[in-house]
Amino acid sequence: YRGIFLDRARLENGKIFMKDNVLDLAKVETDFGIPPEIVTAIIGVETRYGKIMGSYRVIDSLATLAFYYPPRSSFFKKELAEFFLMAREENFKIHALKGSYAGAMGMGQFIPSSFRRYAIDLDLDGNRNLWEEPSDSIGSIGNYLYEHGWRREELVAIEVDSTCGIFSEGSSVELYGSSMRHDCLQKVPDREKIPNRMLRPLKLAVSGGYEYWVSFWNFSVLTKYNRSDLYAMAVFQLSEALKK
């Protein structure tokens, strides 16, 4: 994941995106508590800042998956129904909307149910438009993370030393920030910011071995956008690079 999503072009284009949309990103941080680099990283990972949003007609993608892909037929039938409702509510032309092969739409790749529930009209022009001007996509991603419980100014994840006791066999899954021993914190510059909440150890394969991380609540919120820990870590690490 890191090799795919943390390339130089994505970083440089992310810096441009942040400069071009500084006011909207600032508003989302003020209103929802979501850092600008997190919103930018999600758009960067999902669609390269709106450059690759999908060329399939959404109606074709959803109908195909609903009726010709039995393993997920039930899920996509519901999304197809949500799509019809979304199109009616927003006055969209059904056959004009394009997206991914899985029916995800816009710069943030919202599926129809997420669009209906979380998309917002940040620029107040009367439309929730996730395909063209980035304002609404920025606002909608911010709202999505906020509604899933993002905690303002809390850490997402920290890298720890491989000798950290929480990675030993048989260690409890229910661990808290206060339970981290000194040997876990050699790589942590802001130790006082570690929240005393439940944490989750992550052992991630990298070239030549492993990295050891501790993830917190906000990391779990990123997995609400995509269930993969690798996806969430790619978003987080891209956001950290953008922040620097």
Short mmCIF file of C-alpha atoms in Angstrom, two decimals:
data_model
loop_
_atom_site.label_atom_id
_atom_site.label_comp_id
_atom_site.label_asym_id
_atom_site.label_seq_id
_atom_site.Cartn_x
_atom_site.Cartn_y
_atom_site.Cartn_z
CA TYR A 1 0.00 0.00 0.00
CA ARG A 2 2.72 2.45 0.92
CA GLY A 3 4.52 1.92 -2.36
CA ILE A 4 1.33 2.62 -4.29
CA PHE A 5 -0.08 5.56 -2.34
CA LEU A 6 2.94 7.43 -1.02
CA ASP A 7 4.62 8.27 -4.30
CA ARG A 8 6.22 11.64 -5.03
CA ALA A 9 3.50 12.77 -7.46
CA ARG A 10 0.75 12.15 -4.93
CA LEU A 11 2.63 14.14 -2.32
CA GLU A 12 3.39 17.09 -4.62
CA ASN A 13 -0.15 17.21 -6.00
CA GLY A 14 -1.47 17.01 -2.45
CA LYS A 15 0.47 20.11 -1.50
CA ILE A 16 -1.06 21.93 -4.49
CA PHE A 17 -4.54 20.69 -3.54
CA MET A 18 -4.14 21.98 0.00
CA LYS A 19 -3.00 25.41 -1.18
CA ASP A 20 -5.82 25.65 -3.72
CA ASN A 21 -8.48 24.69 -1.16
CA VAL A 22 -7.06 26.19 2.01
CA LEU A 23 -10.28 28.01 3.03
CA ASP A 24 -12.55 24.98 2.62
CA LEU A 25 -10.08 22.74 4.46
CA ALA A 26 -9.84 25.28 7.27
CA LYS A 27 -13.63 25.46 7.56
CA VAL A 28 -13.88 21.68 7.84
CA GLU A 29 -11.22 21.67 10.54
CA THR A 30 -13.09 24.40 12.46
CA ASP A 31 -16.55 22.83 12.06
CA PHE A 32 -15.69 19.13 12.38
CA GLY A 33 -12.21 18.94 13.87
CA ILE A 34 -10.75 17.03 10.92
CA PRO A 35 -7.18 18.09 10.05
CA PRO A 36 -6.74 19.41 6.47
CA GLU A 37 -4.05 16.84 5.72
CA ILE A 38 -6.36 13.94 6.63
CA VAL A 39 -9.11 15.10 4.25
CA THR A 40 -6.54 15.76 1.54
CA ALA A 41 -4.90 12.36 1.98
CA ILE A 42 -8.23 10.54 1.60
CA ILE A 43 -8.95 12.38 -1.66
CA GLY A 44 -5.40 11.67 -2.79
CA VAL A 45 -5.64 7.96 -2.08
CA GLU A 46 -9.15 7.60 -3.48
CA THR A 47 -8.93 9.55 -6.73
CA ARG A 48 -5.56 11.34 -7.02
CA TYR A 49 -7.29 14.59 -6.08
CA GLY A 50 -10.17 14.10 -8.49
CA LYS A 51 -8.16 12.99 -11.52
CA ILE A 52 -9.39 9.35 -11.50
CA MET A 53 -13.00 9.18 -10.32
CA GLY A 54 -14.15 6.29 -12.51
CA SER A 55 -15.55 6.10 -16.01
CA TYR A 56 -18.36 3.58 -15.52
CA ARG A 57 -22.00 4.63 -15.49
CA VAL A 58 -23.03 4.19 -11.86
CA ILE A 59 -26.37 2.69 -12.87
CA ASP A 60 -24.55 -0.01 -14.87
CA SER A 61 -22.10 -0.83 -12.08
CA LEU A 62 -24.76 -1.12 -9.40
CA ALA A 63 -27.23 -3.08 -11.53
CA THR A 64 -24.54 -5.54 -12.61
CA LEU A 65 -23.36 -6.13 -9.03
CA ALA A 66 -26.93 -6.29 -7.71
CA PHE A 67 -28.18 -8.92 -10.13
CA TYR A 68 -25.11 -10.71 -11.53
CA TYR A 69 -22.75 -10.95 -8.55
CA PRO A 70 -24.41 -13.28 -6.00
CA PRO A 71 -21.81 -12.94 -3.18
CA ARG A 72 -22.76 -9.28 -2.64
CA SER A 73 -26.12 -9.11 -4.35
CA SER A 74 -28.03 -8.09 -1.23
CA PHE A 75 -25.69 -5.20 -0.46
CA PHE A 76 -25.73 -3.81 -3.99
CA LYS A 77 -29.50 -4.12 -4.37
CA LYS A 78 -29.77 -1.79 -1.38
CA GLU A 79 -27.21 0.56 -2.94
CA LEU A 80 -29.13 0.53 -6.23
CA ALA A 81 -32.27 1.59 -4.37
CA GLU A 82 -30.27 4.29 -2.58
CA PHE A 83 -28.97 5.46 -5.95
CA PHE A 84 -32.49 5.94 -7.33
CA LEU A 85 -33.49 7.88 -4.23
CA MET A 86 -30.32 9.98 -4.38
CA ALA A 87 -30.90 10.82 -8.03
CA ARG A 88 -34.48 11.89 -7.34
CA GLU A 89 -33.56 13.98 -4.29
CA GLU A 90 -30.66 15.75 -6.01
CA ASN A 91 -32.33 16.00 -9.42
CA PHE A 92 -29.48 14.09 -11.06
CA LYS A 93 -29.74 12.53 -14.51
CA ILE A 94 -29.40 8.85 -13.70
CA HIS A 95 -27.55 7.82 -16.85
CA ALA A 96 -25.08 10.70 -16.69
CA LEU A 97 -23.45 9.88 -13.35
CA LYS A 98 -20.05 8.18 -13.60
CA GLY A 99 -18.07 6.33 -10.95
CA SER A 100 -15.99 3.27 -10.17
CA TYR A 101 -16.74 -0.33 -11.15
CA ALA A 102 -18.21 -0.71 -7.62
CA GLY A 103 -20.53 2.28 -7.92
CA ALA A 104 -18.44 4.71 -5.83
CA MET A 105 -18.72 8.34 -6.86
CA GLY A 106 -16.88 11.63 -6.82
CA MET A 107 -13.55 12.78 -5.42
CA GLY A 108 -14.10 10.90 -2.17
CA GLN A 109 -15.70 7.82 -3.77
CA PHE A 110 -18.97 7.80 -1.84
CA ILE A 111 -21.41 4.98 -2.43
CA PRO A 112 -25.06 6.10 -2.74
CA SER A 113 -26.04 5.36 0.87
CA SER A 114 -23.06 7.35 2.13
CA PHE A 115 -23.90 10.19 -0.25
CA ARG A 116 -27.45 10.43 1.07
CA ARG A 117 -26.38 10.30 4.70
CA TYR A 118 -23.09 12.22 4.83
CA ALA A 119 -22.67 14.42 1.73
CA ILE A 120 -23.06 18.15 2.43
CA ASP A 121 -23.30 21.34 0.40
CA LEU A 122 -20.25 23.11 1.80
CA ASP A 123 -20.19 25.90 -0.78
CA LEU A 124 -23.93 26.58 -0.26
CA ASP A 125 -24.77 26.63 -3.98
CA GLY A 126 -27.83 24.42 -3.51
CA ASN A 127 -26.21 21.21 -4.77
CA ARG A 128 -24.21 18.39 -3.22
CA ASN A 129 -21.74 18.01 -6.08
CA LEU A 130 -18.93 15.52 -5.42
CA TRP A 131 -17.67 15.37 -9.02
CA GLU A 132 -16.60 18.87 -9.99
CA GLU A 133 -15.75 21.63 -7.51
CA PRO A 134 -13.87 20.10 -4.55
CA SER A 135 -15.67 22.11 -1.84
CA ASP A 136 -18.51 19.66 -1.32
CA SER A 137 -16.18 16.65 -1.39
CA ILE A 138 -13.97 18.24 1.27
CA GLY A 139 -16.98 19.02 3.43
CA SER A 140 -18.56 15.61 2.91
CA ILE A 141 -15.43 13.70 3.90
CA GLY A 142 -15.10 15.89 6.96
CA ASN A 143 -18.71 15.25 7.89
CA TYR A 144 -18.31 11.50 7.31
CA LEU A 145 -15.36 11.25 9.71
CA TYR A 146 -17.06 13.53 12.22
CA GLU A 147 -20.24 11.45 12.20
CA HIS A 148 -18.18 8.30 12.73
CA GLY A 149 -16.70 9.76 15.90
CA TRP A 150 -13.43 11.50 15.02
CA ARG A 151 -11.90 12.98 18.15
CA ARG A 152 -10.51 16.47 17.67
CA GLU A 153 -6.73 16.81 18.13
CA GLU A 154 -6.20 13.21 19.23
CA LEU A 155 -3.40 11.05 17.84
CA VAL A 156 -4.13 8.56 15.06
CA ALA A 157 -1.20 6.16 15.47
CA ILE A 158 2.40 6.12 16.68
CA GLU A 159 5.34 3.93 15.71
CA VAL A 160 6.89 2.06 18.63
CA ASP A 161 9.96 -0.06 19.20
CA SER A 162 9.87 -3.75 18.29
CA THR A 163 10.69 -4.68 21.89
CA CYS A 164 7.46 -3.10 23.12
CA GLY A 165 5.80 -5.55 25.49
CA ILE A 166 2.35 -5.21 23.95
CA PHE A 167 3.54 -7.25 20.97
CA SER A 168 4.58 -10.22 23.09
CA GLU A 169 2.64 -13.43 22.69
CA GLY A 170 -0.34 -13.67 24.97
CA SER A 171 -0.60 -9.95 25.64
CA SER A 172 -4.11 -8.63 26.25
CA VAL A 173 -6.00 -7.10 23.34
CA GLU A 174 -7.66 -4.57 25.66
CA LEU A 175 -4.76 -2.19 26.27
CA TYR A 176 -4.81 1.48 27.23
CA GLY A 177 -2.42 4.35 26.72
CA SER A 178 -1.47 4.39 30.40
CA SER A 179 -0.39 0.74 30.18
CA MET A 180 2.39 1.45 27.67
CA ARG A 181 5.79 0.90 29.22
CA HIS A 182 8.82 3.10 28.65
CA ASP A 183 10.26 0.56 26.19
CA CYS A 184 7.33 1.26 23.85
CA LEU A 185 8.01 4.98 23.62
CA GLN A 186 11.56 5.33 22.30
CA LYS A 187 10.30 6.65 18.93
CA VAL A 188 7.51 8.84 20.32
CA PRO A 189 8.28 12.59 20.47
CA ASP A 190 4.99 13.72 22.05
CA ARG A 191 4.45 11.17 24.80
CA GLU A 192 2.15 13.44 26.78
CA LYS A 193 -0.33 13.42 23.88
CA ILE A 194 -0.93 9.67 24.08
CA PRO A 195 -4.62 9.32 25.02
CA ASN A 196 -5.49 7.00 27.88
CA ARG A 197 -7.98 5.14 25.74
CA MET A 198 -8.05 1.67 24.30
CA LEU A 199 -5.30 1.08 21.76
CA ARG A 200 -4.58 -1.62 19.21
CA PRO A 201 -1.13 -2.94 18.26
CA LEU A 202 -0.32 -3.21 14.54
CA LYS A 203 2.54 -5.29 13.15
CA LEU A 204 2.98 -4.30 9.51
CA ALA A 205 5.16 -6.04 6.94
CA VAL A 206 7.62 -3.76 5.13
CA SER A 207 10.61 -4.39 2.92
CA GLY A 208 13.16 -6.25 5.00
CA GLY A 209 11.02 -6.89 8.05
CA TYR A 210 8.23 -5.29 10.08
CA GLU A 211 7.14 -1.98 11.57
CA TYR A 212 5.40 -1.86 14.94
CA TRP A 213 2.64 0.64 15.52
CA VAL A 214 0.03 1.46 18.11
CA SER A 215 -3.26 2.74 16.73
CA PHE A 216 -5.86 4.79 18.58
CA TRP A 217 -9.53 5.66 18.18
CA ASN A 218 -9.07 7.98 15.19
CA PHE A 219 -7.31 5.20 13.29
CA SER A 220 -10.41 3.06 13.74
CA VAL A 221 -12.47 5.95 12.35
CA LEU A 222 -10.34 5.87 9.18
CA THR A 223 -11.20 2.17 8.83
CA LYS A 224 -14.87 3.16 8.68
CA TYR A 225 -14.01 4.74 5.32
CA ASN A 226 -12.29 1.54 4.19
CA ARG A 227 -12.05 -1.52 6.43
CA SER A 228 -8.41 -2.25 5.64
CA ASP A 229 -5.77 -1.38 8.26
CA LEU A 230 -3.33 -0.98 5.36
CA TYR A 231 -5.62 1.59 3.73
CA ALA A 232 -5.94 3.55 6.98
CA MET A 233 -2.18 3.51 7.50
CA ALA A 234 -1.56 4.69 3.93
CA VAL A 235 -3.96 7.60 4.49
CA PHE A 236 -2.32 8.42 7.82
CA GLN A 237 1.25 8.28 6.50
CA LEU A 238 0.37 10.37 3.44
CA SER A 239 -1.30 12.90 5.74
CA GLU A 240 1.81 13.06 7.92
CA ALA A 241 3.98 13.70 4.86
CA LEU A 242 1.60 16.46 3.74
CA LYS A 243 1.64 17.95 7.22
CA LYS A 244 5.43 18.18 7.14
#
